[in-house]
Short mmCIF file of C-alpha atoms and ligand atoms in Angstrom, two decimals:
data_model
loop_
_atom_site.label_atom_id
_atom_site.label_comp_id
_atom_site.label_asym_id
_atom_site.label_seq_id
_atom_site.Cartn_x
_atom_site.Cartn_y
_atom_site.Cartn_z
CA MET A 1 0.00 0.00 0.00
CA SER A 2 1.54 3.30 -1.03
CA LYS A 3 0.07 6.67 -0.24
CA THR A 4 0.12 9.65 -2.56
CA LYS A 5 -0.78 13.23 -1.76
CA ILE A 6 -4.07 14.14 -3.34
CA THR A 7 -4.55 17.85 -3.88
CA PHE A 8 -7.71 19.80 -4.50
CA PRO A 9 -8.12 22.74 -6.88
CA LYS A 10 -6.85 26.16 -5.81
CA ASP A 11 -9.21 28.14 -3.57
CA PHE A 12 -11.23 25.03 -2.77
CA TRP A 13 -14.02 25.79 -0.27
CA TRP A 14 -13.32 23.95 2.96
CA GLY A 15 -16.03 24.33 5.54
CA SER A 16 -19.17 23.00 7.07
CA ALA A 17 -22.84 23.81 7.44
CA TRP A 18 -25.71 24.06 9.85
CA SER A 19 -29.05 25.82 10.09
CA ALA A 20 -30.78 28.48 12.19
CA GLU A 21 -33.28 26.24 13.97
CA GLN A 22 -30.58 23.66 14.71
CA ALA A 23 -27.94 25.98 16.13
CA GLU A 24 -29.06 29.46 17.13
CA GLY A 25 -31.48 28.97 20.01
CA ARG A 26 -34.45 31.30 20.46
CA GLY A 27 -32.56 34.24 22.01
CA GLU A 28 -34.03 37.64 22.80
CA THR A 29 -34.33 39.29 19.40
CA GLY A 30 -37.99 38.36 19.00
CA LYS A 31 -38.93 35.48 16.72
CA ALA A 32 -42.16 34.00 15.41
CA GLU A 33 -43.05 30.48 16.51
CA THR A 34 -41.71 27.91 14.02
CA ILE A 35 -43.34 24.59 13.15
CA TRP A 36 -40.68 22.87 15.26
CA GLU A 37 -41.53 24.87 18.35
CA ARG A 38 -45.25 24.34 17.74
CA TRP A 39 -44.81 20.61 17.22
CA TYR A 40 -42.69 20.29 20.36
CA LYS A 41 -45.46 21.96 22.40
CA GLU A 42 -48.02 19.55 21.00
CA GLU A 43 -46.00 16.29 20.97
CA PRO A 44 -42.76 16.62 22.96
CA TYR A 45 -42.49 12.81 23.03
CA ARG A 46 -41.67 12.81 19.32
CA PHE A 47 -38.27 14.41 20.08
CA TYR A 48 -35.33 12.32 21.28
CA LYS A 49 -35.07 12.60 25.07
CA GLY A 50 -37.66 15.41 24.93
CA ILE A 51 -35.13 18.07 23.91
CA SER A 52 -36.46 21.02 21.88
CA SER A 53 -34.68 23.64 19.74
CA GLU A 54 -35.20 26.33 22.43
CA VAL A 55 -31.51 26.61 23.35
CA ALA A 56 -29.89 24.34 20.73
CA THR A 57 -26.16 25.20 20.42
CA ASP A 58 -26.80 28.76 21.72
CA HIS A 59 -25.05 30.27 18.73
CA ILE A 60 -27.14 33.43 19.04
CA HIS A 61 -25.12 34.35 22.16
CA ARG A 62 -21.81 32.71 21.28
CA TYR A 63 -21.35 33.54 17.61
CA LYS A 64 -18.16 35.56 18.09
CA ASP A 65 -16.40 32.69 19.85
CA ASP A 66 -17.87 30.28 17.33
CA VAL A 67 -16.31 32.18 14.45
CA GLN A 68 -12.93 31.74 16.18
CA LEU A 69 -13.64 28.02 16.38
CA MET A 70 -14.40 28.01 12.65
CA LYS A 71 -10.96 29.46 12.09
CA GLN A 72 -9.32 26.95 14.41
CA THR A 73 -10.91 24.11 12.48
CA GLY A 74 -9.74 25.33 9.07
CA HIS A 75 -12.90 26.89 7.68
CA ASN A 76 -12.57 29.26 4.75
CA SER A 77 -16.33 29.13 4.17
CA PHE A 78 -19.40 28.25 6.20
CA ARG A 79 -23.12 27.80 5.47
CA VAL A 80 -25.71 29.22 7.80
CA SER A 81 -29.41 29.63 7.25
CA ILE A 82 -31.23 32.86 8.00
CA SER A 83 -34.28 32.39 10.20
CA TRP A 84 -37.42 33.60 8.44
CA ALA A 85 -39.21 33.59 11.82
CA ARG A 86 -36.52 35.83 13.35
CA MET A 87 -36.47 38.22 10.38
CA PHE A 88 -40.27 38.53 10.47
CA PRO A 89 -41.34 37.93 14.07
CA ASN A 90 -44.98 38.78 13.30
CA ASP A 91 -45.91 35.37 11.98
CA GLY A 92 -43.39 35.49 9.12
CA VAL A 93 -44.85 38.64 7.50
CA GLY A 94 -45.15 42.41 8.19
CA GLN A 95 -42.36 44.53 9.64
CA VAL A 96 -38.79 43.28 9.40
CA ASN A 97 -37.00 42.81 12.74
CA PRO A 98 -34.10 45.28 13.19
CA LYS A 99 -32.57 43.05 15.88
CA ALA A 100 -32.46 40.12 13.46
CA ILE A 101 -30.79 42.29 10.84
CA GLU A 102 -28.25 43.41 13.42
CA PHE A 103 -27.52 39.82 14.48
CA TYR A 104 -26.96 38.48 10.98
CA ARG A 105 -24.96 41.54 9.87
CA ASP A 106 -22.70 41.17 12.92
CA LEU A 107 -22.26 37.44 12.33
CA PHE A 108 -21.52 37.80 8.62
CA THR A 109 -19.12 40.69 9.23
CA GLU A 110 -17.31 38.69 11.87
CA MET A 111 -17.00 35.76 9.46
CA ASN A 112 -15.72 37.94 6.61
CA ASN A 113 -13.22 39.66 8.91
CA ASN A 114 -11.86 36.23 9.79
CA GLY A 115 -11.49 35.05 6.22
CA ILE A 116 -14.61 32.89 6.18
CA LYS A 117 -16.89 33.22 3.16
CA VAL A 118 -20.58 33.44 3.99
CA PHE A 119 -22.80 30.87 2.29
CA ALA A 120 -26.33 31.96 3.22
CA ASN A 121 -29.32 29.69 2.83
CA LEU A 122 -32.88 30.99 3.12
CA TYR A 123 -35.15 28.06 3.97
CA HIS A 124 -34.01 25.12 6.05
CA PHE A 125 -37.19 23.34 7.23
CA ASP A 126 -38.19 26.21 9.58
CA MET A 127 -41.62 27.47 8.49
CA PRO A 128 -43.24 30.07 10.74
CA ALA A 129 -46.14 28.10 12.29
CA ALA A 130 -48.73 30.74 11.37
CA LEU A 131 -47.78 30.34 7.71
CA GLN A 132 -48.12 26.58 8.01
CA ASP A 133 -51.65 27.26 9.22
CA LEU A 134 -52.26 29.05 5.91
CA GLY A 135 -51.23 25.87 4.10
CA GLY A 136 -47.43 26.12 4.19
CA TRP A 137 -45.95 25.35 0.77
CA GLU A 138 -49.41 24.53 -0.55
CA SER A 139 -50.33 28.22 -0.40
CA ARG A 140 -49.56 30.97 -2.92
CA GLU A 141 -49.79 33.48 -0.07
CA VAL A 142 -46.89 31.68 1.63
CA VAL A 143 -44.88 31.78 -1.60
CA ASP A 144 -45.43 35.57 -1.68
CA ALA A 145 -44.33 35.86 1.96
CA TYR A 146 -41.20 33.79 1.21
CA VAL A 147 -40.27 35.98 -1.78
CA ASN A 148 -40.66 39.06 0.41
CA TYR A 149 -38.43 37.46 3.05
CA ALA A 150 -35.86 36.43 0.41
CA ASP A 151 -35.82 39.87 -1.17
CA THR A 152 -35.34 41.49 2.25
CA CYS A 153 -32.34 39.24 2.92
CA PHE A 154 -30.78 40.06 -0.47
CA LYS A 155 -31.19 43.76 0.27
CA GLU A 156 -29.96 43.70 3.88
CA PHE A 157 -27.09 41.20 3.58
CA GLY A 158 -26.14 41.22 -0.10
CA ASP A 159 -22.85 43.03 0.51
CA LEU A 160 -21.70 40.35 2.98
CA VAL A 161 -22.72 37.07 1.33
CA TYR A 162 -20.58 35.06 -1.09
CA ASN A 163 -23.10 32.43 -2.23
CA TRP A 164 -26.87 32.35 -1.76
CA PHE A 165 -29.18 29.35 -1.61
CA THR A 166 -32.97 29.37 -1.84
CA PHE A 167 -33.63 26.06 -0.04
CA ASN A 168 -31.87 23.29 1.79
CA GLU A 169 -33.17 19.86 0.78
CA PRO A 170 -36.62 20.93 -0.42
CA LEU A 171 -37.53 17.26 -0.76
CA GLY A 172 -37.16 16.84 3.03
CA PRO A 173 -40.28 18.78 4.05
CA ILE A 174 -42.28 17.08 1.27
CA LEU A 175 -41.33 13.60 2.49
CA GLY A 176 -41.62 14.60 6.13
CA THR A 177 -44.92 16.45 5.88
CA TYR A 178 -46.82 14.54 3.19
CA LEU A 179 -45.42 11.03 2.88
CA GLU A 180 -43.48 9.76 5.87
CA GLY A 181 -44.59 11.59 9.02
CA PHE A 182 -41.44 13.25 10.33
CA HIS A 183 -42.32 16.94 9.83
CA TYR A 184 -45.24 18.85 11.34
CA PRO A 185 -48.18 18.61 10.67
CA ASN A 186 -47.59 15.03 9.47
CA LEU A 187 -50.17 14.61 6.75
CA ILE A 188 -50.19 11.58 4.50
CA ASP A 189 -51.34 12.97 1.16
CA PHE A 190 -49.27 12.69 -2.01
CA LYS A 191 -51.38 15.05 -4.11
CA ARG A 192 -51.10 17.86 -1.58
CA GLY A 193 -47.37 17.09 -1.47
CA ALA A 194 -47.22 17.50 -5.24
CA GLN A 195 -48.82 20.95 -4.88
CA ALA A 196 -46.32 21.87 -2.16
CA THR A 197 -43.50 20.64 -4.41
CA PHE A 198 -44.70 22.81 -7.26
CA PHE A 199 -44.96 25.92 -5.09
CA THR A 200 -41.55 25.24 -3.54
CA VAL A 201 -40.04 25.20 -7.03
CA LEU A 202 -41.97 28.35 -7.91
CA ALA A 203 -40.76 30.06 -4.69
CA HIS A 204 -37.18 29.13 -5.59
CA ALA A 205 -37.52 30.57 -9.10
CA ARG A 206 -39.21 33.75 -7.87
CA ALA A 207 -36.44 34.28 -5.31
CA ILE A 208 -33.84 33.97 -8.06
CA GLN A 209 -35.86 36.44 -10.15
CA ALA A 210 -35.82 38.90 -7.23
CA PHE A 211 -32.08 38.33 -6.67
CA LYS A 212 -31.13 39.17 -10.24
CA LYS A 213 -32.26 42.80 -9.97
CA TYR A 214 -29.46 43.56 -7.47
CA ASN A 215 -26.66 42.61 -9.87
CA TYR A 216 -24.47 41.35 -7.05
CA ASP A 217 -21.21 39.51 -7.79
CA SER A 218 -22.46 36.60 -5.68
CA LYS A 219 -24.27 33.58 -7.10
CA ILE A 220 -27.54 31.98 -6.18
CA GLY A 221 -28.61 28.36 -6.32
CA THR A 222 -30.09 25.65 -4.17
CA ILE A 223 -29.03 22.69 -2.05
CA LEU A 224 -30.40 19.24 -2.83
CA ASN A 225 -30.07 15.93 -1.04
CA LEU A 226 -29.27 13.49 -3.80
CA SER A 227 -28.74 9.78 -3.52
CA PRO A 228 -27.61 7.98 -6.64
CA THR A 229 -30.13 5.20 -7.26
CA PHE A 230 -28.98 1.63 -7.86
CA PRO A 231 -31.24 -1.24 -8.98
CA ARG A 232 -30.77 -4.59 -7.25
CA SER A 233 -29.92 -6.17 -10.61
CA GLN A 234 -30.12 -5.59 -14.34
CA ASN A 235 -33.39 -7.47 -14.47
CA PRO A 236 -35.72 -5.08 -16.39
CA ALA A 237 -38.19 -5.07 -13.50
CA ASP A 238 -35.48 -3.89 -11.07
CA VAL A 239 -34.20 -1.32 -13.54
CA LYS A 240 -37.69 0.08 -14.02
CA ALA A 241 -38.24 0.25 -10.26
CA ALA A 242 -34.97 2.20 -9.91
CA GLU A 243 -35.89 4.57 -12.69
CA ILE A 244 -39.21 5.45 -11.06
CA ALA A 245 -37.69 5.87 -7.59
CA ASP A 246 -35.10 8.15 -9.14
CA LEU A 247 -37.81 10.27 -10.78
CA PHE A 248 -39.56 10.80 -7.45
CA TYR A 249 -36.53 11.43 -5.26
CA THR A 250 -33.80 12.81 -7.54
CA ARG A 251 -35.23 14.37 -10.70
CA SER A 252 -38.33 15.92 -9.07
CA PHE A 253 -36.40 18.96 -7.80
CA LEU A 254 -33.14 18.69 -9.71
CA ASP A 255 -34.71 19.06 -13.17
CA PRO A 256 -36.94 22.08 -12.57
CA MET A 257 -34.41 23.87 -10.37
CA VAL A 258 -31.43 23.36 -12.68
CA LYS A 259 -33.01 22.86 -16.12
CA GLY A 260 -36.23 24.81 -15.61
CA VAL A 261 -38.57 21.95 -16.51
CA PHE A 262 -40.20 19.05 -14.67
CA PRO A 263 -39.30 15.58 -15.97
CA ALA A 264 -41.87 14.53 -18.60
CA LYS A 265 -41.92 10.92 -17.36
CA LEU A 266 -42.74 12.02 -13.82
CA VAL A 267 -45.53 14.30 -15.05
CA ALA A 268 -46.98 11.47 -17.15
CA LEU A 269 -46.92 9.13 -14.18
CA LEU A 270 -48.63 11.64 -11.89
CA LYS A 271 -51.30 12.26 -14.53
CA GLU A 272 -51.92 8.55 -14.88
CA TYR A 273 -52.49 8.23 -11.13
CA ASP A 274 -54.40 11.51 -10.76
CA GLN A 275 -51.72 13.02 -8.49
CA MET A 276 -50.95 16.26 -10.32
CA PRO A 277 -50.96 19.55 -8.42
CA VAL A 278 -54.16 21.51 -8.99
CA ASP A 279 -52.98 25.12 -8.88
CA PHE A 280 -50.39 25.99 -11.55
CA ASN A 281 -50.40 28.00 -14.75
CA GLN A 282 -48.32 28.94 -17.78
CA ASP A 283 -46.92 32.08 -16.11
CA ASP A 284 -45.59 29.98 -13.22
CA LEU A 285 -43.96 27.57 -15.66
CA ALA A 286 -42.32 30.48 -17.55
CA ILE A 287 -40.86 31.89 -14.30
CA ILE A 288 -39.50 28.44 -13.42
CA LYS A 289 -37.98 28.08 -16.88
CA ASP A 290 -36.27 31.48 -16.78
CA ASN A 291 -34.87 31.41 -13.24
CA THR A 292 -32.67 28.41 -12.62
CA CYS A 293 -29.67 27.73 -10.39
CA GLN A 294 -26.32 29.40 -10.98
CA ILE A 295 -24.67 27.07 -8.46
CA LEU A 296 -25.69 23.77 -6.91
CA GLY A 297 -25.06 22.35 -3.46
CA LEU A 298 -25.04 18.55 -3.20
CA ASN A 299 -25.85 16.88 0.10
CA TYR A 300 -24.65 13.29 -0.02
CA TYR A 301 -25.16 10.82 2.80
CA GLU A 302 -26.15 7.45 1.36
CA PRO A 303 -27.05 5.63 -1.85
CA ARG A 304 -30.60 4.52 -2.72
CA ARG A 305 -30.93 0.82 -3.55
CA VAL A 306 -34.21 -0.46 -4.88
CA LYS A 307 -35.82 -3.55 -6.37
CA ALA A 308 -39.08 -4.42 -8.07
CA ARG A 309 -42.00 -4.84 -5.70
CA LEU A 310 -42.43 -8.33 -4.31
CA THR A 311 -45.92 -7.77 -2.96
CA ALA A 312 -49.03 -6.21 -4.44
CA ILE A 313 -50.08 -2.77 -3.27
CA ASN A 314 -53.20 -2.15 -1.27
CA PRO A 315 -55.42 -0.21 -3.69
CA ASP A 316 -57.31 1.30 -0.75
CA GLY A 317 -54.13 2.67 0.83
CA PRO A 318 -52.86 6.19 0.09
CA PHE A 319 -50.83 6.70 -3.11
CA LEU A 320 -47.09 6.65 -2.36
CA PRO A 321 -43.87 6.38 -4.41
CA GLU A 322 -43.41 2.92 -2.87
CA TRP A 323 -46.25 1.67 -5.07
CA PHE A 324 -43.53 1.26 -7.71
CA PHE A 325 -40.56 -0.20 -5.86
CA GLU A 326 -39.23 -1.60 -2.61
CA ASN A 327 -36.06 -0.61 -0.86
CA TYR A 328 -33.33 -3.18 -1.31
CA THR A 329 -31.00 -4.27 1.48
CA MET A 330 -27.79 -5.17 -0.30
CA PRO A 331 -25.98 -8.08 1.38
CA GLY A 332 -22.60 -6.98 2.68
CA ARG A 333 -23.40 -3.27 2.78
CA ARG A 334 -21.61 -1.17 5.40
CA MET A 335 -23.83 0.77 7.74
CA ASN A 336 -23.69 3.73 10.03
CA GLU A 337 -25.92 1.91 12.50
CA TYR A 338 -26.57 5.00 14.65
CA ARG A 339 -28.36 6.78 11.84
CA GLY A 340 -29.38 3.74 9.82
CA TRP A 341 -27.66 4.99 6.68
CA GLU A 342 -25.44 2.92 4.39
CA ILE A 343 -21.87 4.13 4.00
CA TYR A 344 -20.90 4.02 0.33
CA GLU A 345 -18.23 6.58 -0.47
CA LYS A 346 -18.12 5.87 -4.20
CA GLY A 347 -21.67 7.26 -4.39
CA ILE A 348 -20.23 10.79 -4.10
CA HIS A 349 -18.35 10.20 -7.35
CA ASP A 350 -21.42 8.79 -9.12
CA LEU A 351 -23.52 11.73 -7.99
CA CYS A 352 -21.00 14.29 -9.27
CA MET A 353 -20.75 12.46 -12.60
CA ASP A 354 -24.53 12.64 -13.00
CA ILE A 355 -24.39 16.42 -12.53
CA LYS A 356 -21.52 16.65 -15.03
CA ASP A 357 -23.10 14.45 -17.66
CA ASN A 358 -26.77 15.44 -17.36
CA TYR A 359 -26.87 18.96 -15.89
CA GLY A 360 -24.38 20.90 -17.97
CA ASN A 361 -21.58 20.45 -15.44
CA ILE A 362 -23.02 23.34 -13.45
CA GLU A 363 -20.72 24.78 -10.77
CA ALA A 364 -21.30 22.62 -7.70
CA PHE A 365 -19.91 21.64 -4.32
CA ILE A 366 -20.60 19.08 -1.65
CA SER A 367 -22.78 21.08 0.72
CA GLU A 368 -23.31 18.29 3.28
CA ASN A 369 -21.71 14.94 3.99
CA GLY A 370 -21.02 13.51 7.40
CA MET A 371 -21.37 10.87 10.02
CA GLY A 372 -23.68 11.09 13.03
CA VAL A 373 -22.54 8.95 15.95
CA ALA A 374 -24.38 8.39 19.24
CA ASP A 375 -22.78 8.60 22.70
CA GLU A 376 -19.50 10.06 21.54
CA GLU A 377 -18.42 10.61 25.16
CA ARG A 378 -17.27 6.97 24.90
CA PHE A 379 -14.46 8.15 22.70
CA MET A 380 -13.24 11.00 24.93
CA ASP A 381 -9.67 10.98 26.15
CA GLU A 382 -8.61 12.20 29.60
CA ASN A 383 -8.65 15.82 28.39
CA GLY A 384 -12.24 15.57 27.23
CA GLN A 385 -11.36 15.47 23.54
CA VAL A 386 -13.41 13.13 21.33
CA ILE A 387 -10.98 10.92 19.44
CA ASP A 388 -13.14 10.31 16.37
CA ASP A 389 -10.83 8.43 14.01
CA TYR A 390 -13.94 6.89 12.39
CA ARG A 391 -15.04 10.38 11.26
CA ILE A 392 -11.59 11.24 9.88
CA GLU A 393 -11.63 8.00 7.90
CA PHE A 394 -15.18 8.69 6.69
CA ILE A 395 -14.18 12.16 5.48
CA GLN A 396 -11.01 10.93 3.77
CA ASP A 397 -12.76 8.06 2.00
CA HIS A 398 -15.42 10.40 0.63
CA LEU A 399 -12.93 13.09 -0.30
CA ALA A 400 -10.84 10.60 -2.25
CA TYR A 401 -13.83 9.83 -4.47
CA LEU A 402 -14.62 13.51 -4.73
CA TRP A 403 -11.05 14.12 -5.88
CA LYS A 404 -11.50 11.37 -8.47
CA ALA A 405 -14.68 13.07 -9.70
CA ILE A 406 -12.70 16.30 -10.14
CA GLN A 407 -10.01 14.38 -12.08
CA ASP A 408 -12.87 13.06 -14.23
CA GLY A 409 -13.90 16.61 -15.12
CA CYS A 410 -16.57 17.47 -12.54
CA ASN A 411 -16.93 21.18 -11.75
CA ILE A 412 -16.67 20.77 -7.97
CA LYS A 413 -15.63 23.85 -6.00
CA GLY A 414 -15.65 22.70 -2.40
CA TYR A 415 -16.58 20.38 0.42
CA HIS A 416 -18.70 21.26 3.44
CA LEU A 417 -19.07 18.76 6.24
CA TRP A 418 -22.20 18.32 8.31
CA THR A 419 -21.50 19.83 10.81
CA PHE A 420 -19.37 22.38 12.67
CA ILE A 421 -20.28 22.16 16.40
CA ASP A 422 -22.65 19.31 17.38
CA CYS A 423 -26.14 20.66 16.77
CA TRP A 424 -29.82 19.80 17.21
CA SER A 425 -31.05 17.24 14.67
CA TRP A 426 -34.83 17.70 14.38
CA ILE A 427 -36.70 14.76 15.93
CA ASN A 428 -33.37 13.09 16.69
CA SER A 429 -32.44 16.12 18.79
CA TYR A 430 -28.89 15.58 20.12
CA LYS A 431 -28.84 11.80 19.66
CA ASN A 432 -26.29 11.62 16.86
CA ARG A 433 -23.32 13.96 16.97
CA TYR A 434 -21.89 15.13 13.65
CA GLY A 435 -19.57 17.98 14.62
CA LEU A 436 -15.89 18.77 14.26
CA VAL A 437 -16.38 20.33 17.69
CA SER A 438 -18.18 18.57 20.54
CA LEU A 439 -20.82 20.22 22.68
CA ASP A 440 -21.44 19.65 26.36
CA LEU A 441 -25.20 20.13 26.44
CA LYS A 442 -25.25 21.05 30.13
CA THR A 443 -22.58 23.74 30.01
CA GLN A 444 -22.49 24.60 26.29
CA LYS A 445 -18.73 24.06 26.46
CA ARG A 446 -17.20 23.48 23.04
CA THR A 447 -14.15 21.22 22.54
CA ILE A 448 -12.45 20.60 19.22
CA LYS A 449 -12.52 16.89 18.32
CA LYS A 450 -9.60 15.07 16.75
CA SER A 451 -11.46 15.44 13.43
CA GLY A 452 -11.47 19.23 13.93
CA GLU A 453 -7.68 19.20 14.14
CA PHE A 454 -7.51 16.96 11.09
CA TYR A 455 -9.82 19.31 9.21
CA LYS A 456 -7.59 22.30 9.90
CA LYS A 457 -4.57 20.52 8.45
CA LEU A 458 -6.60 19.28 5.52
CA SER A 459 -7.64 22.82 4.69
CA GLU A 460 -4.11 24.22 5.16
CA ASP A 461 -2.58 21.51 2.97
CA ASN A 462 -5.51 21.59 0.52
CA GLY A 463 -5.32 17.81 0.45
CA PHE A 464 -4.01 14.74 2.26
CA SER A 465 -2.17 11.48 1.66
CA TYR A 466 -4.25 8.55 0.52
CA ASP A 467 -3.87 5.12 -1.02
CA VAL A 468 -5.46 5.96 -4.37
CA ASP A 469 -5.06 2.38 -5.59
CA LYS A 470 -8.02 1.61 -3.32
CA LEU A 471 -10.36 3.64 -5.55
CA ILE A 472 -12.51 1.64 -7.94
C1 BGP B 501 -29.71 16.79 6.39
C2 BGP B 501 -30.22 18.12 6.85
C3 BGP B 501 -29.56 18.62 8.07
C4 BGP B 501 -29.04 17.59 9.05
C5 BGP B 501 -28.47 16.36 8.38
C6 BGP B 501 -28.24 15.20 9.29
O1 BGP B 501 -30.73 16.08 5.76
O2 BGP B 501 -30.09 19.11 5.86
O3 BGP B 501 -30.40 19.59 8.64
O4 BGP B 501 -29.88 17.42 10.11
O5 BGP B 501 -29.29 15.91 7.34
O6 BGP B 501 -29.38 14.41 9.43
P1 BGP B 501 -30.08 14.13 10.81
O7 BGP B 501 -30.07 15.40 11.56
O8 BGP B 501 -31.48 13.73 10.48
O9 BGP B 501 -29.33 13.04 11.45
#
């Protein structure tokens, strides 16, 4: 086994990401209730160990120190999300909150002054609850409110932001809210989900339309969670199952947001099953066509493996994508058992190649990738540092395939890990820790993990030594 130094392109973006609801804590600026706060009040037992987002990682009070920690862990860029509920504390609409503007301007200035580029995302699962009551993403009124929020952010923070993003993982709230029951208000209704999908895409396009009038140097795009889809076998039934799963989970947002059109095969399938959204028109479609991504963030965690259905569907049950496939458990797969996700590092290469070959090789970067591990105190040394060699290995193995994708011509500009300091993970709360920096929940003390030290060196060296013969 011989190791060679693999080097990334000049000015590669090394960093990480998190979101407002997961990190900031409520604070004293004033903030509308979000769906997460509402849901916690109604069903606290749905959240791991009953922990809410009330305090989270208390970034709202500790952001100056946190920026120093970003530096100490090698960040030259970092993605935050801006809280819609904080910007518009009156139910997500009305007067903008001067205290929220002050907070984000201070944070972004602090980051810039420390050599950390600001990647600002607008929507990361955190709908103001009052707007959810109006129908959330099923409502045109909510799309209008979002565009107003987006436009306000462009105006107030445009001079401080390097890259903008309209949404993080827009598929997440659709799955969570309408199909799988892990986002408030937990409806099971595909057709309503299709409407919410359409309006999410419209909101994205209208935000880009609003952004263009400022003529900033920065770019705007979106962040998608994409799992390359693999059929169990080349049996035509398995291949067809994989193609349909891929339409639902990969092409549904990727095509309209990057190419400006919905995939014809998906539309035909929804028509056949009477699952098309009801409210859409030619003007909407023209806006979507004309306002597509200038940059794309790729969140990669796991592959999707599927097979043809073994059992018949219940025709009286609600329509779901699973009518067309079953998930396939590949013998011998490696798992991150804490999160229940397969570890398959080559998938990052396959994903990037798809973007190169089928999406015009649009400028892209890995916007999330990471490994959540439970009970990391087990791995603490006598100084309280988490010795997370498993995370370092996970990062290196993925980066090696990302490097290969770049050698193969992919237009990849950076890598952001999920996450910076351990943060609140929705219904999983603080169960799985993902950070380069550990968090003591009782004291809010932050301690750089071994992976945080590794990450600093990685960023300084713009690469690392690896046995590239291992790559397939
Ligand atoms: C992504 C989300 C993040 C983050 C991450 C880890 O899907 O964009 O917000 O939470 O996944 O997943 P989880 O928190 O569910 O373990």
